[in-house]
JSON list of C-alpha atoms and ligand atoms in Angstrom, two decimals:
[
{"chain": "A", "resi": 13, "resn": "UNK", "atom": "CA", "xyz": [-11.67, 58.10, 90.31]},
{"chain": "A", "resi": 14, "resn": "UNK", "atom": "CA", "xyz": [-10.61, 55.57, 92.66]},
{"chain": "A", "resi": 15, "resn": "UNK", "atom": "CA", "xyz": [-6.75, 54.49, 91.81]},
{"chain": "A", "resi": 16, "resn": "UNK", "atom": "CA", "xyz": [-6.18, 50.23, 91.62]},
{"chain": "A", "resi": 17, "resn": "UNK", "atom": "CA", "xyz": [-3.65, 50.22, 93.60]},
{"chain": "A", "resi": 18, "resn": "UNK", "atom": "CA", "xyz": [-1.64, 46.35, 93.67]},
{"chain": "A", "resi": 19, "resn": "UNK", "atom": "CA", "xyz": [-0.98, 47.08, 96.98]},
{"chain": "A", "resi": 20, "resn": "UNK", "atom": "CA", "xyz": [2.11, 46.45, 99.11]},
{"chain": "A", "resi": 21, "resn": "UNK", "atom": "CA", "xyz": [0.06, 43.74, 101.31]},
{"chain": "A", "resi": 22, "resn": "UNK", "atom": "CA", "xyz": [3.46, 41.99, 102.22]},
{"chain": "A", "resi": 23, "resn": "UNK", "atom": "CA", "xyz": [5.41, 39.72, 99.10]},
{"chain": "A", "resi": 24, "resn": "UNK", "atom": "CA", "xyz": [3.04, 38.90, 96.60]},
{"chain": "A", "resi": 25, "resn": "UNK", "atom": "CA", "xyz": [2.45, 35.04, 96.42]},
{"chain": "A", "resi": 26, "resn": "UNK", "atom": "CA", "xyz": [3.79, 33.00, 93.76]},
{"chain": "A", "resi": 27, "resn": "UNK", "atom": "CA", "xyz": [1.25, 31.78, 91.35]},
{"chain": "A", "resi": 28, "resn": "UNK", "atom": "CA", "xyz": [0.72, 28.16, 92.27]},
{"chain": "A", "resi": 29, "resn": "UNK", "atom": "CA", "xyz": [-0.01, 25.79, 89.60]},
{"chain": "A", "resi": 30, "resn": "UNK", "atom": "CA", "xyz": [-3.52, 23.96, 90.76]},
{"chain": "A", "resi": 31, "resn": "UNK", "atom": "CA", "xyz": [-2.04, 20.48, 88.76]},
{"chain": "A", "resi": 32, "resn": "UNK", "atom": "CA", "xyz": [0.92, 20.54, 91.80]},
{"chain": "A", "resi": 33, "resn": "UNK", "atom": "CA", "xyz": [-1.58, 20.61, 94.61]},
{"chain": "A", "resi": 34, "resn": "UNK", "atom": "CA", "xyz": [-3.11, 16.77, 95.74]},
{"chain": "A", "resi": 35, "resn": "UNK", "atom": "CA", "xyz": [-6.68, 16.76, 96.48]},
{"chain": "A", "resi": 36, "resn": "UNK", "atom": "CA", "xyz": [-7.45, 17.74, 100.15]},
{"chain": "A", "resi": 37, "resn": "UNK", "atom": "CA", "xyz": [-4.54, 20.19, 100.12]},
{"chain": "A", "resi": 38, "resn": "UNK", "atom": "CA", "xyz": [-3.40, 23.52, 100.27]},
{"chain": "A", "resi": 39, "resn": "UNK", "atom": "CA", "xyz": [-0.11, 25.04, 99.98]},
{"chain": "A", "resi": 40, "resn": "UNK", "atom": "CA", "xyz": [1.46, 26.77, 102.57]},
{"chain": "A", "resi": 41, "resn": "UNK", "atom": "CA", "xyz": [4.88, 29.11, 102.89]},
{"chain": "A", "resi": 42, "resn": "UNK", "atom": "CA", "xyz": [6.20, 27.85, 105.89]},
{"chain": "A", "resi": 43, "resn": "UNK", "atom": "CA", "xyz": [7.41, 24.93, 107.10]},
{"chain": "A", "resi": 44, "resn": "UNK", "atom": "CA", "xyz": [5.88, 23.85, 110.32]},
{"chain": "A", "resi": 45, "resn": "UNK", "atom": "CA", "xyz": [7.15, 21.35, 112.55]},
{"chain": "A", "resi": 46, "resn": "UNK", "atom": "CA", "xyz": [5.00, 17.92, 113.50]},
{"chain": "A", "resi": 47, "resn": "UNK", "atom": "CA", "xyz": [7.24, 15.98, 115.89]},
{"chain": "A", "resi": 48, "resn": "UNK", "atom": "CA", "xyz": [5.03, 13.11, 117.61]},
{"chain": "A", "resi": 49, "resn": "UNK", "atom": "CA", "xyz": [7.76, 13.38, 120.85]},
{"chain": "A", "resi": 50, "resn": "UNK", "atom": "CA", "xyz": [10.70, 15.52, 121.72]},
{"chain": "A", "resi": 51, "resn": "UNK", "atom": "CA", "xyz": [13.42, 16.09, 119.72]},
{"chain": "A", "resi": 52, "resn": "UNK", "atom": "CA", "xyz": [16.24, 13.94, 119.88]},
{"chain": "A", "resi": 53, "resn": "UNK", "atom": "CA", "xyz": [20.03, 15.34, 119.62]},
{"chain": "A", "resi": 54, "resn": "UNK", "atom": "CA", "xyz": [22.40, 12.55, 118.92]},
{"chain": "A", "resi": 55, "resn": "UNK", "atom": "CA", "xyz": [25.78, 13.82, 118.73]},
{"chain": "A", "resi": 56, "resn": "UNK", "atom": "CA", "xyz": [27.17, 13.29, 115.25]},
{"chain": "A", "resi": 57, "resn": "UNK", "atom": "CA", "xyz": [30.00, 10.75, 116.94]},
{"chain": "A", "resi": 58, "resn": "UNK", "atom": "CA", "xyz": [27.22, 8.31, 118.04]},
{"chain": "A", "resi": 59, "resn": "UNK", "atom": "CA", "xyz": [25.27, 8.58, 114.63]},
{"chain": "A", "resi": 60, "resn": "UNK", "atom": "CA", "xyz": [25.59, 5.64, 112.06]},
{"chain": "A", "resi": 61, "resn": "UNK", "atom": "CA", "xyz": [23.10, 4.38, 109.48]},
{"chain": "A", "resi": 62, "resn": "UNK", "atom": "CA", "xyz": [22.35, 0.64, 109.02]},
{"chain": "A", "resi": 63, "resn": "UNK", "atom": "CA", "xyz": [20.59, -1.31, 106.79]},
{"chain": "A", "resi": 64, "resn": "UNK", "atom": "CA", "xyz": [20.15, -4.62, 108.18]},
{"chain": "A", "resi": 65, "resn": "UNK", "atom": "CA", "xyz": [17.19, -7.08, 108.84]},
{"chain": "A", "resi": 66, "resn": "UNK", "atom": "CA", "xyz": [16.79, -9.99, 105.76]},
{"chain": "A", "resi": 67, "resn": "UNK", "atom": "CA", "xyz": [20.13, -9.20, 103.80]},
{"chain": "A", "resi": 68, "resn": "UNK", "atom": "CA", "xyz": [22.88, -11.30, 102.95]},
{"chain": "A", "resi": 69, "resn": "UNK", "atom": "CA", "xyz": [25.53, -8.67, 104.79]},
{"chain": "A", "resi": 70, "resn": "UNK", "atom": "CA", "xyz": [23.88, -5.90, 106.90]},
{"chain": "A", "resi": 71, "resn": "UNK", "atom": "CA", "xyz": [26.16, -2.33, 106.11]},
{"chain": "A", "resi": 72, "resn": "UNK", "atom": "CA", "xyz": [26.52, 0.60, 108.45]},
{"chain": "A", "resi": 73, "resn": "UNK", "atom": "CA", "xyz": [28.31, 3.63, 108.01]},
{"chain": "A", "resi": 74, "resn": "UNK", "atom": "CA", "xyz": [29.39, 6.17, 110.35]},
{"chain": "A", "resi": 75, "resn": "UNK", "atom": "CA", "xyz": [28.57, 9.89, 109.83]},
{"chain": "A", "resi": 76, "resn": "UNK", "atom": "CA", "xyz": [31.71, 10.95, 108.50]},
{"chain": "A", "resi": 77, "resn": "UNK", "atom": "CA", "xyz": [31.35, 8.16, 105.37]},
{"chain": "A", "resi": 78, "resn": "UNK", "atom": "CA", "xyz": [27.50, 8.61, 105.14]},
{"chain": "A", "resi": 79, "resn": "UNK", "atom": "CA", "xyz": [28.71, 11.97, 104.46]},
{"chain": "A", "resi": 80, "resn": "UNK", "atom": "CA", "xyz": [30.81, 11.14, 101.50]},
{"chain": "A", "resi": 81, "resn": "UNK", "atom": "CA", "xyz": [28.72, 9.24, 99.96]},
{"chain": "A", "resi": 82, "resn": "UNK", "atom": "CA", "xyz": [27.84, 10.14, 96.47]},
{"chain": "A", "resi": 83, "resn": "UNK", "atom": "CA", "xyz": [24.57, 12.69, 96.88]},
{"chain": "A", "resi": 84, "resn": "UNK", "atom": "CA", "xyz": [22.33, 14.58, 95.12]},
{"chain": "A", "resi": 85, "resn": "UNK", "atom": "CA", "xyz": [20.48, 18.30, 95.34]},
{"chain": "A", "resi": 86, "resn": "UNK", "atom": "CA", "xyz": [16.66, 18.41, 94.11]},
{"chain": "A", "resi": 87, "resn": "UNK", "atom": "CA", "xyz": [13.87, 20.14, 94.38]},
{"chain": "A", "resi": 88, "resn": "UNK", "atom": "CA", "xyz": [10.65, 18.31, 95.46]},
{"chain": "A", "resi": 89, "resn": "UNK", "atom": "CA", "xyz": [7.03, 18.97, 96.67]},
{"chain": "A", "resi": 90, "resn": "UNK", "atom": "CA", "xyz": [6.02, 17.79, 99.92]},
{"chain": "A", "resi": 91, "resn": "UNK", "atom": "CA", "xyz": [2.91, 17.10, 101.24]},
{"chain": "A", "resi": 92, "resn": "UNK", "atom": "CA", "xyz": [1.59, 16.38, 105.17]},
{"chain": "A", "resi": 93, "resn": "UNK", "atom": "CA", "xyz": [-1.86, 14.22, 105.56]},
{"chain": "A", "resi": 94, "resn": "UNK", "atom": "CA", "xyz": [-2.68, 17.35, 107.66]},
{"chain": "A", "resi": 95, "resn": "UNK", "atom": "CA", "xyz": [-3.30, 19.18, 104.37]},
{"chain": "A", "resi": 96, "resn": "UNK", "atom": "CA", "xyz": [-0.29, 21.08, 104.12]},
{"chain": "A", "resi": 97, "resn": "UNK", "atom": "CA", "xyz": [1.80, 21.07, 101.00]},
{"chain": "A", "resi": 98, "resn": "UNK", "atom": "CA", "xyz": [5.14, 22.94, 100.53]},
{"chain": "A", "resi": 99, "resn": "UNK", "atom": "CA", "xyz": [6.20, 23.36, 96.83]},
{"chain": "A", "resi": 100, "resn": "UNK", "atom": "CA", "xyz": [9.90, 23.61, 95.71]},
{"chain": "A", "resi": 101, "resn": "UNK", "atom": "CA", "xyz": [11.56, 22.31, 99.12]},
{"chain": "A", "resi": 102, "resn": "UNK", "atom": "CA", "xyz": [15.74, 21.89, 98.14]},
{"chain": "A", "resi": 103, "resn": "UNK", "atom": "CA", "xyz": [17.40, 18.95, 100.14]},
{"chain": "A", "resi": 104, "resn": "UNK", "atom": "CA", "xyz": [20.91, 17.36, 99.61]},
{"chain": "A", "resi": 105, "resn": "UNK", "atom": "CA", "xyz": [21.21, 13.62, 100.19]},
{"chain": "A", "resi": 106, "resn": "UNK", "atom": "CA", "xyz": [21.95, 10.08, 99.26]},
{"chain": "A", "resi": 107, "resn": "UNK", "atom": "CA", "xyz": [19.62, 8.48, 97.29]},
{"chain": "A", "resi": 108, "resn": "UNK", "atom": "CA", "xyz": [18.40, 4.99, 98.86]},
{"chain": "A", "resi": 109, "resn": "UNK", "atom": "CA", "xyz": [19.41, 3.33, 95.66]},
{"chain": "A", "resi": 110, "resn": "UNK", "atom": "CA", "xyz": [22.89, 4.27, 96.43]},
{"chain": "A", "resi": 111, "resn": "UNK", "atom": "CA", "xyz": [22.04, 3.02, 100.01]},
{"chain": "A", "resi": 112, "resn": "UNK", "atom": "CA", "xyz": [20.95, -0.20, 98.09]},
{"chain": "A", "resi": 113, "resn": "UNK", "atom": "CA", "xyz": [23.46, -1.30, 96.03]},
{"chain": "A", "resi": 114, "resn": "UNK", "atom": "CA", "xyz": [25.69, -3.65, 97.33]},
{"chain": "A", "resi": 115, "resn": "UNK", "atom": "CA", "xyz": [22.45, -5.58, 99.24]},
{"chain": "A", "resi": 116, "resn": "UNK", "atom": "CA", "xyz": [20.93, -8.58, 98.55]},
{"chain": "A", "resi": 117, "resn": "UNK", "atom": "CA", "xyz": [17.91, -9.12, 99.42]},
{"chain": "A", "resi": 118, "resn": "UNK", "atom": "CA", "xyz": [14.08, -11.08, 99.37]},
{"chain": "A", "resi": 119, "resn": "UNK", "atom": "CA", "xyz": [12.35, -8.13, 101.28]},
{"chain": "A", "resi": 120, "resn": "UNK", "atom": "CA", "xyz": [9.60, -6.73, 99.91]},
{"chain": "A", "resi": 121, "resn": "UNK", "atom": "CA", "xyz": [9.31, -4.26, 102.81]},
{"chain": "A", "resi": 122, "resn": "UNK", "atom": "CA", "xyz": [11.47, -1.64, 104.68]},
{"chain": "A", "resi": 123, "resn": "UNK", "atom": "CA", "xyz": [10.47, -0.07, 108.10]},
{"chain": "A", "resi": 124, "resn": "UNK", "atom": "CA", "xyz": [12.49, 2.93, 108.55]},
{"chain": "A", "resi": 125, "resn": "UNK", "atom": "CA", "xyz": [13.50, 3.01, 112.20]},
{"chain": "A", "resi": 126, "resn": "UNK", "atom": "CA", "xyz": [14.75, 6.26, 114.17]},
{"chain": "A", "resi": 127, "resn": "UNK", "atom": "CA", "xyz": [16.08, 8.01, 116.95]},
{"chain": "A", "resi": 128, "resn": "UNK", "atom": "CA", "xyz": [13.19, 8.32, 119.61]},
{"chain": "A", "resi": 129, "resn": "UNK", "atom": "CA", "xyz": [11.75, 5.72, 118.66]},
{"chain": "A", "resi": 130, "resn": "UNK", "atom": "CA", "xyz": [9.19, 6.22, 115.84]},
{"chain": "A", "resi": 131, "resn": "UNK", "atom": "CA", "xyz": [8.89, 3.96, 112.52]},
{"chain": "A", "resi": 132, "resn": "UNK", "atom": "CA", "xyz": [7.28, 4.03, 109.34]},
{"chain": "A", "resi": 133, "resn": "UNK", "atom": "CA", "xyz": [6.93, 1.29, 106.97]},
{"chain": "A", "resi": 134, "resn": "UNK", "atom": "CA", "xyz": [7.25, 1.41, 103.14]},
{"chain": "A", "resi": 135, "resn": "UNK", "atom": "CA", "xyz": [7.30, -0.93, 100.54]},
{"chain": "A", "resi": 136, "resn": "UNK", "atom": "CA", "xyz": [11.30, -1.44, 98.88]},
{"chain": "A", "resi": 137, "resn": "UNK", "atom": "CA", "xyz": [9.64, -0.81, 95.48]},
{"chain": "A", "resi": 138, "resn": "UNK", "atom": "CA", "xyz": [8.55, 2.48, 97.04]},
{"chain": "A", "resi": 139, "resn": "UNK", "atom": "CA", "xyz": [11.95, 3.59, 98.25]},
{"chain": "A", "resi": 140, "resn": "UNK", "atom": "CA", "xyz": [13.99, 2.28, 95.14]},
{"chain": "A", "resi": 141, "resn": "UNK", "atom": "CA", "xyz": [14.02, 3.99, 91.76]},
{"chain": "A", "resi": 142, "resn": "UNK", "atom": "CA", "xyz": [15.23, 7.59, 92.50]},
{"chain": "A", "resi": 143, "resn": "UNK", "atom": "CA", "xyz": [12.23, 8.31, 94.58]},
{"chain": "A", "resi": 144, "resn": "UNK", "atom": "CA", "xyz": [13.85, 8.23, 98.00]},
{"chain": "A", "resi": 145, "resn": "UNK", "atom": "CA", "xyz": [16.59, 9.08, 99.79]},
{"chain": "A", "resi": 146, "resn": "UNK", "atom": "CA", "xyz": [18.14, 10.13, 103.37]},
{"chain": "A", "resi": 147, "resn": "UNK", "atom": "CA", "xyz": [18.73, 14.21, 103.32]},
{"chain": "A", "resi": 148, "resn": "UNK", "atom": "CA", "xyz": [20.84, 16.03, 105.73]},
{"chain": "A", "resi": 149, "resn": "UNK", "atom": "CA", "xyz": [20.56, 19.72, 103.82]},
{"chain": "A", "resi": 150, "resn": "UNK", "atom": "CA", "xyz": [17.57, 21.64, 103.76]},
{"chain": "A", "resi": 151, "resn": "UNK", "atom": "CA", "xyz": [17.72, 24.52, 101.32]},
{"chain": "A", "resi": 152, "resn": "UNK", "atom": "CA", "xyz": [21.49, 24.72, 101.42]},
{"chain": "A", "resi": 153, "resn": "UNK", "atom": "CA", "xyz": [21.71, 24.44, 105.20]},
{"chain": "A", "resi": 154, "resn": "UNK", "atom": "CA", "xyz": [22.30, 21.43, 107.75]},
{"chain": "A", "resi": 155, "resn": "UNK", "atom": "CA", "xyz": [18.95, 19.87, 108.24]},
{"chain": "A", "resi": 156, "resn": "UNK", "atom": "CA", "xyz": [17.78, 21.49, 111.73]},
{"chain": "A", "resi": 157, "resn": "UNK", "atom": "CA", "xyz": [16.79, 19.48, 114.68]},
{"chain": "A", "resi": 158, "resn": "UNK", "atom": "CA", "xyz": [13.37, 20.23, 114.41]},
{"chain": "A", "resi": 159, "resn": "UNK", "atom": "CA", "xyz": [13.07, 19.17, 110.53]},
{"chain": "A", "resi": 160, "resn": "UNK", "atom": "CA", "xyz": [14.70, 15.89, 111.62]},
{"chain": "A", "resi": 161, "resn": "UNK", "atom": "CA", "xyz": [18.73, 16.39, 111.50]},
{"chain": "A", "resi": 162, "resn": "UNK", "atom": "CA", "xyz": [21.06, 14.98, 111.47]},
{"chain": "A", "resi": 163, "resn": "UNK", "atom": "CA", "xyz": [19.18, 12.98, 108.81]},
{"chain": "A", "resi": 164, "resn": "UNK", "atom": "CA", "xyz": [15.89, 12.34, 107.77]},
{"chain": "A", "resi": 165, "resn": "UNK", "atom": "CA", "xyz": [13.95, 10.14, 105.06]},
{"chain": "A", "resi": 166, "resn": "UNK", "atom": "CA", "xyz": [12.59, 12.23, 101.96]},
{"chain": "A", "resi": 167, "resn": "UNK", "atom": "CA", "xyz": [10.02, 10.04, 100.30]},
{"chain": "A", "resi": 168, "resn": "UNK", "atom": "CA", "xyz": [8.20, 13.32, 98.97]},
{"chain": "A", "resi": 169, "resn": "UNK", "atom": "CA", "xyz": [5.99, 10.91, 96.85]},
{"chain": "A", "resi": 170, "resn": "UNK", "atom": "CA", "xyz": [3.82, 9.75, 99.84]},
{"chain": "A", "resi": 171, "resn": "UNK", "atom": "CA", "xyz": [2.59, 11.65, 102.79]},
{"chain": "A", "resi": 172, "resn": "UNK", "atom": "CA", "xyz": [5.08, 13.17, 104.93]},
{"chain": "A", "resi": 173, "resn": "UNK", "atom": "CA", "xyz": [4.68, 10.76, 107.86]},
{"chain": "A", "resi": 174, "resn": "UNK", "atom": "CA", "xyz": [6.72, 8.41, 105.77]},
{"chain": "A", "resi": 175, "resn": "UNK", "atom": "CA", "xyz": [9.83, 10.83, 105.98]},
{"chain": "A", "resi": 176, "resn": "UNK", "atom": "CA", "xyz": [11.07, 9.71, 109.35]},
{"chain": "A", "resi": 177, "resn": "UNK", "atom": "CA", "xyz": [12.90, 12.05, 110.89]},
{"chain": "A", "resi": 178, "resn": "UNK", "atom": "CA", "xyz": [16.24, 11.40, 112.72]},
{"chain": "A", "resi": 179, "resn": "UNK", "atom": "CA", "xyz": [16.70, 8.40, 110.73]},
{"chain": "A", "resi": 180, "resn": "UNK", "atom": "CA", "xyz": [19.12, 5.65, 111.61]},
{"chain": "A", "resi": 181, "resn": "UNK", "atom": "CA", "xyz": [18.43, 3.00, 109.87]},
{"chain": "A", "resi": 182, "resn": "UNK", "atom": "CA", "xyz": [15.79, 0.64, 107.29]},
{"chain": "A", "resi": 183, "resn": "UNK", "atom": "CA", "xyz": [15.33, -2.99, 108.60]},
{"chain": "A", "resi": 184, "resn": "UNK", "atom": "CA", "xyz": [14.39, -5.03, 105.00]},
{"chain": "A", "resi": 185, "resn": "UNK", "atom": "CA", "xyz": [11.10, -7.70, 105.71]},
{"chain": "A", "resi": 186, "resn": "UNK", "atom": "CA", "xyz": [9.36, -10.25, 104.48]},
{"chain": "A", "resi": 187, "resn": "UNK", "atom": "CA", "xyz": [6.27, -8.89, 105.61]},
{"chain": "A", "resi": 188, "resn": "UNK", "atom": "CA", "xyz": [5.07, -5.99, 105.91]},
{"chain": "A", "resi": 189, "resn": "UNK", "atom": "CA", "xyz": [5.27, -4.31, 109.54]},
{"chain": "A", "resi": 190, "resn": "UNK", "atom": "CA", "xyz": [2.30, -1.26, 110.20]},
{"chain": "A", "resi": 191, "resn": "UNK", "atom": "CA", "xyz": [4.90, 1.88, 111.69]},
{"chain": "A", "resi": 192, "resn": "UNK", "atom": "CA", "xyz": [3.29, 4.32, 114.40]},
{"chain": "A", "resi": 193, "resn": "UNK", "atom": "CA", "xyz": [1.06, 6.20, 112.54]},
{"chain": "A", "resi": 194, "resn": "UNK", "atom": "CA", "xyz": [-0.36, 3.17, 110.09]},
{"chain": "A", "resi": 195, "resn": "UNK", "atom": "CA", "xyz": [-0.87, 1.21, 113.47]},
{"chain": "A", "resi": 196, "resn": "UNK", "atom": "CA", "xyz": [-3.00, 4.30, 114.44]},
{"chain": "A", "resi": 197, "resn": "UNK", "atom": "CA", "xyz": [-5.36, 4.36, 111.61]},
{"chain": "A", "resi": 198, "resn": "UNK", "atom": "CA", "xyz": [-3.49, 6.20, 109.17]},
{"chain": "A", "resi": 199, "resn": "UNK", "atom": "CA", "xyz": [-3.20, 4.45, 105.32]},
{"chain": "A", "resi": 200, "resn": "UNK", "atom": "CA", "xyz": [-0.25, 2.01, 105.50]},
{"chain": "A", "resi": 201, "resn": "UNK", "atom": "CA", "xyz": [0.90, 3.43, 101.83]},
{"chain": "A", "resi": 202, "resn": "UNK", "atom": "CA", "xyz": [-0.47, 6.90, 102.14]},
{"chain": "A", "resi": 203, "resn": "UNK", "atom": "CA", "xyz": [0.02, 8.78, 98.42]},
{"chain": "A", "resi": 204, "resn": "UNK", "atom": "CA", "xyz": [-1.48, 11.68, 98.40]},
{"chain": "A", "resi": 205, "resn": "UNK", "atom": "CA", "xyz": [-2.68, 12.26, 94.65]},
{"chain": "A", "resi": 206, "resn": "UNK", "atom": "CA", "xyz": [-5.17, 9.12, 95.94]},
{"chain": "A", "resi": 207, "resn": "UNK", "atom": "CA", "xyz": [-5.80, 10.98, 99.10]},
{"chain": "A", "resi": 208, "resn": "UNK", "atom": "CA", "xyz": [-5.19, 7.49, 101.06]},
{"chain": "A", "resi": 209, "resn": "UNK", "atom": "CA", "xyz": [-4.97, 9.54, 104.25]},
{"chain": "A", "resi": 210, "resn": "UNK", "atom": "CA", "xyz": [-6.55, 6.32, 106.65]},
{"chain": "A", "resi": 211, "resn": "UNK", "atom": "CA", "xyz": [-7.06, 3.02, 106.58]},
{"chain": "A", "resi": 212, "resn": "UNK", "atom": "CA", "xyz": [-10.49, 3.18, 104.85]},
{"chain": "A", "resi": 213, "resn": "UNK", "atom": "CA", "xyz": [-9.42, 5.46, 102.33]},
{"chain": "B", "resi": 29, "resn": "LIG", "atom": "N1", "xyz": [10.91, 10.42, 113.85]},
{"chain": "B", "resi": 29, "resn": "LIG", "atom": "C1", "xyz": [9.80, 11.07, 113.46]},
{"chain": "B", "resi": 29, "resn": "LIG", "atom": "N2", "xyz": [9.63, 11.30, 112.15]},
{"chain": "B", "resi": 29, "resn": "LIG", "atom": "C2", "xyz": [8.53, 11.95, 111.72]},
{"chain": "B", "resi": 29, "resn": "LIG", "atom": "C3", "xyz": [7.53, 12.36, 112.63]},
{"chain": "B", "resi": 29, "resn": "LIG", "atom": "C4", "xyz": [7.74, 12.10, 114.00]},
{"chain": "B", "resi": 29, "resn": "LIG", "atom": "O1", "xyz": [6.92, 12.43, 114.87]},
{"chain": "B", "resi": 29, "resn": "LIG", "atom": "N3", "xyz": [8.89, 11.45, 114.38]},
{"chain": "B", "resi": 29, "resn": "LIG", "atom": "N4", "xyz": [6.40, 12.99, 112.16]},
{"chain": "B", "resi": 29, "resn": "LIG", "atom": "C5", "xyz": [6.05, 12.74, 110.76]},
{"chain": "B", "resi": 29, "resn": "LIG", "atom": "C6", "xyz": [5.00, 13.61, 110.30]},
{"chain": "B", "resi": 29, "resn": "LIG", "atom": "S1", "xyz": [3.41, 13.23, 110.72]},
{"chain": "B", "resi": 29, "resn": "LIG", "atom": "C7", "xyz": [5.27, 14.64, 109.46]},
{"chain": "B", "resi": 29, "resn": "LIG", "atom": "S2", "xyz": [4.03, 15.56, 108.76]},
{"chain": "B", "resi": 29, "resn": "LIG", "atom": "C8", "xyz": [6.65, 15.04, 109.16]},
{"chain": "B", "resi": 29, "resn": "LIG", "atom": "C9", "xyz": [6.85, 16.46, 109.63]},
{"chain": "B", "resi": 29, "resn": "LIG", "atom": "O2", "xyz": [8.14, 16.89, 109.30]},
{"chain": "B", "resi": 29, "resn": "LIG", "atom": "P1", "xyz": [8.54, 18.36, 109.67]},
{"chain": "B", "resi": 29, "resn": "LIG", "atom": "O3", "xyz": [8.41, 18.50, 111.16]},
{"chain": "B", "resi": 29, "resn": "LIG", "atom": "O4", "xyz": [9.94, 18.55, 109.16]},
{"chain": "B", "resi": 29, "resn": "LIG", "atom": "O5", "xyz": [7.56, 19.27, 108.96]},
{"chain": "B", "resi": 29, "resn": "LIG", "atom": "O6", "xyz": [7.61, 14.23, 109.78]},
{"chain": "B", "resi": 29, "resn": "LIG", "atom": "C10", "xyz": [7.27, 12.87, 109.86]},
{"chain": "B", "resi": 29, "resn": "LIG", "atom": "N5", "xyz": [8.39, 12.16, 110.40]},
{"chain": "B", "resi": 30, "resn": "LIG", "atom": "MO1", "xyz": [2.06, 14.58, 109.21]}
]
């Protein structure tokens, strides 16, 4: 009689609830690395974060008082238009509300701007209302280069292009201003439970 073994084919995988997975997608364990250039190391000395562009009073804090700024540990899904998604990530950050609340503003838009150049543009709408926010912890541990640190956007809710990594800074608009990837094709919102993965989606 042949014994039914489970089998010790390395750690059995979590059960993955099919309602958590976008269309297009499939969940993976790791977390790979998609960097469109090298990786840029600004020392923590040089780093600042600004909001600026159409405000009343742009604001900019150095690393040491983005630090202490009032932040939060959660556990999101992310997902890459690549087709990867990564359940239960764990980052610590400030939310961009928090970021947000002592600006005035008549932007409608936000492009996120980083070290190395790239950009991504969201609406504010997206980025406000505890769905966003800059991380510099990934599962406990300083962000590494790689995943963007010092800082990175989180804006788990739309594809992961939108979280810029080594973040420095949103620039508020009137208009709306296509990032690297939307000027190349790619959906200029992007959500993935409407699989908007290019501009004709
Ligand atoms: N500054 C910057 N941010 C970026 C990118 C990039 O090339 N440069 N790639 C984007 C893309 S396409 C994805 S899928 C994620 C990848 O993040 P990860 O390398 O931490 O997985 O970062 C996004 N943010
Ligand atoms: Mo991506």
């Amino acid at each position: 009689m042949a014994h039914i073994s489970r089998g010790f084919r390395g750690r059995p995988r979590r059960e993955v609830d099919p309602a958590r997975v976008p269309p297009g997608q499939y969940v993976v364990n790791d977390f790979p690395v998609l960097s469109a250039g090298p990786t840029p190391r600004t020392p923590l000395g040089e780093w600042s974060f600004t909001i600026h562009g159409a405000v009343d009073d742009p604001v900019s804090w150095p690393w040491e008082e983005f630090e202490s700024l009032p932040s939060e540990t959660f556990t999101v899904d992310i997902h890459c238009v690549t087709k990867w998604s990564k359940l239960d990530t764990r980052w610590t950050g400030v939310s961009v509300d928090t970021l947000l609340e002592g600006v005035t503003t008549e932007a409608a838009y936000v492009s996120a701007w980083c070290d190395g150049g790239y950009t991504t543009n969201l609406a504010l709408e997206d980025l406000a209302g505890g769905r966003a926010w800059v991380v510099y912890e990934y599962a406990g541990e300083p962000l590494e280069p790689e995943h963007g640190g010092p800082a990175r956007l989180l804006v788990p809710h739309l594809y992961f292009w939108k979280s810029a990594k080594w973040i420095r800074g949103l620039t508020l608009t009137l208009e709306d201003e296509p990032g690297f990837w939307e000027t190349a094709g790619y959906h200029n919102r992007g959500d993935p439970w409407r699989e908007q993965r290019y501009w004709s989606d």
